[in-house]
Tab-separated table of C-alpha atoms in Angstrom:
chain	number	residue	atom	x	y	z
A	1	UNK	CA	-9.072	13.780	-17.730
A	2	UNK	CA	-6.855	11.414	-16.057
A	3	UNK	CA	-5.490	11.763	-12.582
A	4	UNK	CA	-2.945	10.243	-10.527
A	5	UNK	CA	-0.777	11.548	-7.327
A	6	UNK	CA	1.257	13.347	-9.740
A	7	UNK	CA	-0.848	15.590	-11.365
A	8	UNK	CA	-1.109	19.271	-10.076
A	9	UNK	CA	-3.938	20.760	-7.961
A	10	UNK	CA	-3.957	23.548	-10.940
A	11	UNK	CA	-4.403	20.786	-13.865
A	12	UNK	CA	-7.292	19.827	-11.993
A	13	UNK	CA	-9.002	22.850	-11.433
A	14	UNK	CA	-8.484	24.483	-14.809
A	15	UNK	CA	-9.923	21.265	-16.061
A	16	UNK	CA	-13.089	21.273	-13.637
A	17	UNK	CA	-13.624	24.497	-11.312
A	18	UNK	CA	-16.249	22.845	-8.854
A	19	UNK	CA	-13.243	20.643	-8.248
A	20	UNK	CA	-12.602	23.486	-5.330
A	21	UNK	CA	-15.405	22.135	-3.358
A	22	UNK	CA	-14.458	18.244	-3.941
A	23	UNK	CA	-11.002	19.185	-2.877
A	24	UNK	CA	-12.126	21.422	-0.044
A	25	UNK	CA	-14.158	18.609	1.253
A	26	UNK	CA	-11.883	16.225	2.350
A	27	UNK	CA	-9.672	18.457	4.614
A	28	UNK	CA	-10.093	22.041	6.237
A	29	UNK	CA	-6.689	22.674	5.253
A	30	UNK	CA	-7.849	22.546	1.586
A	31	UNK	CA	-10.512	25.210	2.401
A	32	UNK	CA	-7.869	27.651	1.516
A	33	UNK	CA	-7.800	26.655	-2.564
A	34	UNK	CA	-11.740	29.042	-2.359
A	35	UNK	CA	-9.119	31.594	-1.118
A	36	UNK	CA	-8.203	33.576	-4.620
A	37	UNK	CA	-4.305	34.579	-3.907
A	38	UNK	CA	-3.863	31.201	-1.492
A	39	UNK	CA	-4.916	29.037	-5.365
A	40	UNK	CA	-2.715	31.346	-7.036
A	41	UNK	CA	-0.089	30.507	-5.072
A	42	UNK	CA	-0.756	26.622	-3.675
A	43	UNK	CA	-1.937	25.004	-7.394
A	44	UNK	CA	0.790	25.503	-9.571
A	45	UNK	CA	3.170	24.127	-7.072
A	46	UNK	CA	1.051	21.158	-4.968
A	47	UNK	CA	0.208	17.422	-6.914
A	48	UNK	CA	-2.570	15.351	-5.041
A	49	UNK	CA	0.220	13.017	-3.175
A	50	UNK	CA	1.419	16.549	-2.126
A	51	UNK	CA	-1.985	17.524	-0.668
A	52	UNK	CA	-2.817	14.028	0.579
A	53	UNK	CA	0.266	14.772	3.081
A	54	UNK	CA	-0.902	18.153	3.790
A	55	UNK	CA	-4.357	16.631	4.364
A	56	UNK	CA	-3.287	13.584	6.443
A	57	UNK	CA	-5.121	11.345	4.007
A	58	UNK	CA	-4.143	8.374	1.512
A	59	UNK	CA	-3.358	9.689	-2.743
A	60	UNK	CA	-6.166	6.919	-3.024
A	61	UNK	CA	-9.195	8.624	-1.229
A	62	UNK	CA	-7.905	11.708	-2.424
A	63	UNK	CA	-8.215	10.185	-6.161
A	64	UNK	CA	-11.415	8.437	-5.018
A	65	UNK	CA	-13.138	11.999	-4.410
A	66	UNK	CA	-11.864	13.588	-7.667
A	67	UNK	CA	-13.270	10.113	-9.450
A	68	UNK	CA	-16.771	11.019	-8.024
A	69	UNK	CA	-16.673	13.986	-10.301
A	70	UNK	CA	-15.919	12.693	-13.469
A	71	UNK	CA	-12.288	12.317	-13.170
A	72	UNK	CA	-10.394	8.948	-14.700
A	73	UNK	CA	-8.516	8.159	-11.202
A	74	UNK	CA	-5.077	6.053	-11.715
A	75	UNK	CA	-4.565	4.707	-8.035
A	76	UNK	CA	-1.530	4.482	-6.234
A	77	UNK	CA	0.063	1.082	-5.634
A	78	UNK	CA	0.122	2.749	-1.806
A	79	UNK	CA	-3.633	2.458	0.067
A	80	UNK	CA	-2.274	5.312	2.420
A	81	UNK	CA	-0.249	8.499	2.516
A	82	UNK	CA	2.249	7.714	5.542
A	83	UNK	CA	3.823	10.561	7.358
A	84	UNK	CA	7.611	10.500	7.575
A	85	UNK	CA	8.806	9.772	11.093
A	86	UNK	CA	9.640	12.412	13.453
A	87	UNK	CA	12.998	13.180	14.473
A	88	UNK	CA	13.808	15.065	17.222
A	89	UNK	CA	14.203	18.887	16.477
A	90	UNK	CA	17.494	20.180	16.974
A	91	UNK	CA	17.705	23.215	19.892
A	92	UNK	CA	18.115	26.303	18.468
A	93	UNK	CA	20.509	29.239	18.856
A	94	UNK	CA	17.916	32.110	18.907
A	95	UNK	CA	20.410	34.620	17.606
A	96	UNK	CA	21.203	32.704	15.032
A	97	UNK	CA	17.605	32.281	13.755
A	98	UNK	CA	17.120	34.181	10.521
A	99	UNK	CA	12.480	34.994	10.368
A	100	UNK	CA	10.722	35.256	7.362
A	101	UNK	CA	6.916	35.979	7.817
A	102	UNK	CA	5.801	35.782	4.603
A	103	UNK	CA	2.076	36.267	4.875
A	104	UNK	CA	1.856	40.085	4.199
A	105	UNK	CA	3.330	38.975	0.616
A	106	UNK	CA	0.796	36.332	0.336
A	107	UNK	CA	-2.103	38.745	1.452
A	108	UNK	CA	-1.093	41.022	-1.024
A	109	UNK	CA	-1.611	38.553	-3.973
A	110	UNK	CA	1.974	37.941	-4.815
A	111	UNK	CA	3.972	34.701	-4.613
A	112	UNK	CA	6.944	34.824	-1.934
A	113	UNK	CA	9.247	32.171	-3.420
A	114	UNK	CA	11.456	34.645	-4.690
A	115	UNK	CA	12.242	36.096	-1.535
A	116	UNK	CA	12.264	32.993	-0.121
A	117	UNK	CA	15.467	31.867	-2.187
A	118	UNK	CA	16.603	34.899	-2.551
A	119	UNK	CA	16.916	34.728	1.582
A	120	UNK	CA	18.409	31.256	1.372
A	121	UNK	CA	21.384	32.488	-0.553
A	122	UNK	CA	22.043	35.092	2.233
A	123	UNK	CA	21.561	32.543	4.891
A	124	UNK	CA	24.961	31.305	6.635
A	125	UNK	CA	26.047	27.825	7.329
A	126	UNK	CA	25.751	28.479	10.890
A	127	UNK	CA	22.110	30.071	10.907
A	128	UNK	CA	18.092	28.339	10.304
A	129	UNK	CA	15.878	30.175	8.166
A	130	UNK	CA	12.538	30.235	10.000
A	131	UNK	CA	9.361	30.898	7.470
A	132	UNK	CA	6.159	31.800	8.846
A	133	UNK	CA	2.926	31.218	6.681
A	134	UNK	CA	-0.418	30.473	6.291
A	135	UNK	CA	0.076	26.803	5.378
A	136	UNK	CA	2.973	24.328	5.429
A	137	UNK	CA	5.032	25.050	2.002
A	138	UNK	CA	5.401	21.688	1.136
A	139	UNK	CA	6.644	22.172	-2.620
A	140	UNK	CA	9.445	24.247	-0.900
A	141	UNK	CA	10.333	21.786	1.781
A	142	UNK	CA	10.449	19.662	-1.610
A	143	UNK	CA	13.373	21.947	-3.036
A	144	UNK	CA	14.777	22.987	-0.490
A	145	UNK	CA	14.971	19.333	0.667
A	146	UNK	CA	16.825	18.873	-2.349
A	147	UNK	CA	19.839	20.975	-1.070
A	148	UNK	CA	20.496	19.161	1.767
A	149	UNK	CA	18.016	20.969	4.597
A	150	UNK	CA	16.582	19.418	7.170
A	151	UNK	CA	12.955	20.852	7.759
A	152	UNK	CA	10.675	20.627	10.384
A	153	UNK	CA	7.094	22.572	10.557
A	154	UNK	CA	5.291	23.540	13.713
A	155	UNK	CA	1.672	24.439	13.106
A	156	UNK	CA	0.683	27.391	15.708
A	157	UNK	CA	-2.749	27.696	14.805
A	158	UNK	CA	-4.926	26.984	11.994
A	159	UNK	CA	-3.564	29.808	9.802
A	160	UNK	CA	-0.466	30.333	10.947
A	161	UNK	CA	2.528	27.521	11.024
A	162	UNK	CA	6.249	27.920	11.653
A	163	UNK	CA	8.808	25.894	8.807
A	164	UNK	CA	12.597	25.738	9.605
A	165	UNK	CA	14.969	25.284	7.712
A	166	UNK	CA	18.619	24.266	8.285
A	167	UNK	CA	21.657	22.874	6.565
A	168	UNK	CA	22.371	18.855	7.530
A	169	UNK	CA	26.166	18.381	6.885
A	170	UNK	CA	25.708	14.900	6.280
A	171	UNK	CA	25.511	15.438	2.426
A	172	UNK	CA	26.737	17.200	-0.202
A	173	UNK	CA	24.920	19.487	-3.212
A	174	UNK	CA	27.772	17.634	-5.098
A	175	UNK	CA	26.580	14.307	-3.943
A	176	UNK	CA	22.788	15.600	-4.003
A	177	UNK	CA	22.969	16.611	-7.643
A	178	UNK	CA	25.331	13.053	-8.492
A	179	UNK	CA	21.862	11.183	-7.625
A	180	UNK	CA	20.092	13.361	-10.441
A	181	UNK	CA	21.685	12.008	-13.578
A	182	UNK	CA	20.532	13.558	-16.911
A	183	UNK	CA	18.756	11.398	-19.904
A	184	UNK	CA	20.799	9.947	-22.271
A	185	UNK	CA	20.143	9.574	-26.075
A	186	UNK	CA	20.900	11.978	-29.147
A	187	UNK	CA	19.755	15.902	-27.821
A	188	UNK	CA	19.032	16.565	-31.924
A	189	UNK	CA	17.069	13.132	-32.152
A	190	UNK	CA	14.809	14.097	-29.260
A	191	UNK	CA	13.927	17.488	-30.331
A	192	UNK	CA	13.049	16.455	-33.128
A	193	UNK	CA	10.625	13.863	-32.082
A	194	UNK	CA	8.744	16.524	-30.614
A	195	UNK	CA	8.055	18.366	-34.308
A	196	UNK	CA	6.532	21.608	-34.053
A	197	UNK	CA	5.339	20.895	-30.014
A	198	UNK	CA	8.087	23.024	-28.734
A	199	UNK	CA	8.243	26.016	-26.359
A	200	UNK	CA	11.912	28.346	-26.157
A	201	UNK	CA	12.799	30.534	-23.411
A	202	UNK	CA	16.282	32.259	-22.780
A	203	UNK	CA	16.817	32.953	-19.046
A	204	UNK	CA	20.432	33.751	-19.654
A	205	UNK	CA	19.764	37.352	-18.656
A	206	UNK	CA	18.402	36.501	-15.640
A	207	UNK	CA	19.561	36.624	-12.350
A	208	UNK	CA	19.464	33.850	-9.583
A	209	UNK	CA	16.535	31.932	-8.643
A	210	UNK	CA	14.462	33.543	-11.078
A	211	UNK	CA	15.717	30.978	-14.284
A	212	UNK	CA	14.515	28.776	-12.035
A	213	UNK	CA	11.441	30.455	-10.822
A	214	UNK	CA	10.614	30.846	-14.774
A	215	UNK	CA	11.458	27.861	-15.888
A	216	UNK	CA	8.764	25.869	-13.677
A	217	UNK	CA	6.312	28.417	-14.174
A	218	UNK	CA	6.783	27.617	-17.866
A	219	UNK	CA	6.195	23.743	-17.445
A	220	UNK	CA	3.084	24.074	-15.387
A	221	UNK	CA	1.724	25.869	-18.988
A	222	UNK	CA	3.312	23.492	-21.257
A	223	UNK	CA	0.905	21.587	-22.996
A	224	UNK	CA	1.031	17.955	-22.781
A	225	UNK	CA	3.173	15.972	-25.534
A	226	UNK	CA	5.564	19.267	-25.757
A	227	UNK	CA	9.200	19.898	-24.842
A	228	UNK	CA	10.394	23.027	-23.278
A	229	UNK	CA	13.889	24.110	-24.972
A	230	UNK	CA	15.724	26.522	-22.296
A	231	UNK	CA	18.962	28.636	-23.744
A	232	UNK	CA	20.658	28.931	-20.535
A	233	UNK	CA	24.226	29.835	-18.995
A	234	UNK	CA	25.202	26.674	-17.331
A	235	UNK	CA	23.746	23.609	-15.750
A	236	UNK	CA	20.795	24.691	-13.538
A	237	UNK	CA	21.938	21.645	-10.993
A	238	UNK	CA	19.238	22.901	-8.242
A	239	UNK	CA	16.759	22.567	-10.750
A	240	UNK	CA	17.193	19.092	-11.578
A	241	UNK	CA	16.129	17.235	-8.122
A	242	UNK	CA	12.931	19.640	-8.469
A	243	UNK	CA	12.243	18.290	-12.149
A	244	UNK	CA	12.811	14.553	-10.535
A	245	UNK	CA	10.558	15.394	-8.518
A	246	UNK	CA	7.680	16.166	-10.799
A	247	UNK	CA	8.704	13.095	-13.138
A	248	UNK	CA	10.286	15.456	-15.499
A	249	UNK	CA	13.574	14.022	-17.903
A	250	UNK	CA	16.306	16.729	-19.127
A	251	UNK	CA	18.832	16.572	-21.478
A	252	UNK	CA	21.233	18.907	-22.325
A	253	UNK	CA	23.992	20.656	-25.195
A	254	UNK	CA	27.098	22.636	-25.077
A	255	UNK	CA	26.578	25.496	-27.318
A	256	UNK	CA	29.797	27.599	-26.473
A	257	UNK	CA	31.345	28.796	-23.150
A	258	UNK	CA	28.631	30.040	-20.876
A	259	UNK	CA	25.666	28.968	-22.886
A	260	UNK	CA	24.140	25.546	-23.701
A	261	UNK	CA	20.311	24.191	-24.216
A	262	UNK	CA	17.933	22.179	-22.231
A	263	UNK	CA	15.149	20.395	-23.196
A	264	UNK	CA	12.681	18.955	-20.329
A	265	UNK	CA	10.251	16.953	-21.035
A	266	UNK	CA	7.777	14.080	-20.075
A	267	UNK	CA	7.685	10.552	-21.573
């Protein structure tokens, strides 16, 4: 199997399972992928340039490890992982800080992104959210990023770090979303080049985040060299910096008012 700083934690393990240990070696923090619920809910969402961050390491000696186990590595044109520079934090209004320890949900084996957006639509423009977890949520600061947050984490302790969260007025969702143009090209013409490697969901019925929530948990069990056709009721426009993100292209149809199709897909 190939590898590169894109590819998701999960591809790799479901692929090779003593992959736990390789990963685990490089960095304590990846000791917590031998944790059951933590896998559960780190894999799906983390690539290797992802954990390479987390781990304070280069994509290339992350690759370099995998390699050692039978892995085809495809290096980075980057020899090292840099960390964004630090601003300095903003002072905080303590009433006006909104706390989130989601660990109990974590320890109980479920996934707390839900309530995690479903908190962020509550939150006003005037307040921070303030998570507290077992790890920094970096495939959330990735979203949530994506909305125009500024984010800083504060690790505590080794199992316990502190992620804010707080709108930046210096840009727009509008002017977010403008950066995130769709693919162009004949919607018919590239379903069809997929033939029969096609998955369909319908998260019309659904209720904000969780079309969403549903429709990434989807891709990271699409197979490769298949589209995912979504029947939804409009343009999912937080959704698209996320599928940037993970090198996804979408294009999209008008069926009739308050429906139209997506397909996502990767060249």
């Amino acid at each position: 199997m190939q590898v590169s700083g894109n590819t998701k934690i999960s591809h790799i393990l479901r692929e090779n399972k003593d992959a736990i240990d390789t990963i685990a070696s490089i960095n304590k923090h990846f000791k917590k992928l031998k944790n059951p619920v933590l896998r559960k809910v780190l894999a799906p969402r983390v690539t290797v340039k992802d954990a390479a961050k987390i781990g304070n390491v280069s994509v290339n000696e992350f690759l370099k490890k995998l390699e050692s186990i039978g892995f085809e590595a495809i290096y980075d044109d980057e020899t090292k992982t840099e960390s964004a520079p630090k601003s300095d934090n903003p002072k905080l209004d303590q009433t006006r800080i909104v706390v989130l320890d989601v660990r109990p949900i974590i320890n109980s084996g479920g996934d707390p992104f839900s309530k995690i957006m479903d908190t962020i639509k509550t939150l006003k423009d005037d307040e921070t959210l303030k998570i507290i977890n077992i790890f920094e949520p970096t495939p959330l600061i990735g979203i949530l990023e994506g909305k125009g947050y500024k984010i800083w984490t504060e690790e505590i302790d080794v199992d316990e770090y502190h992620t804010f969260f707080t709108k930046e007025a210096r840009s727009s969702h509008q002017e977010i979303v403008a950066e995130m143009p769709l693919a162009e090209g004949s919607f018919e013409d590239k379903l069809a080049s997929f033939g029969g490697n096609l998955k369909e969901i319908d998260v019309r019925h659904l209720e904000m985040p969780e079309p969403m929530v549903t429709i990434l948990s989807e891709l990271e069990s699409l197979p490769d060299k298949h589209v995912l056709l979504v029947n939804h009721k409009k343009m999912p426009q937080f959704l698209l910096p996320e599928l940037k993100n993970r090198n996804y292209k979408v294009m999209s149809k008008d069926i009739e008012e308050g429906f139209l199709q997506l397909i996502i897909y990767n060249d």
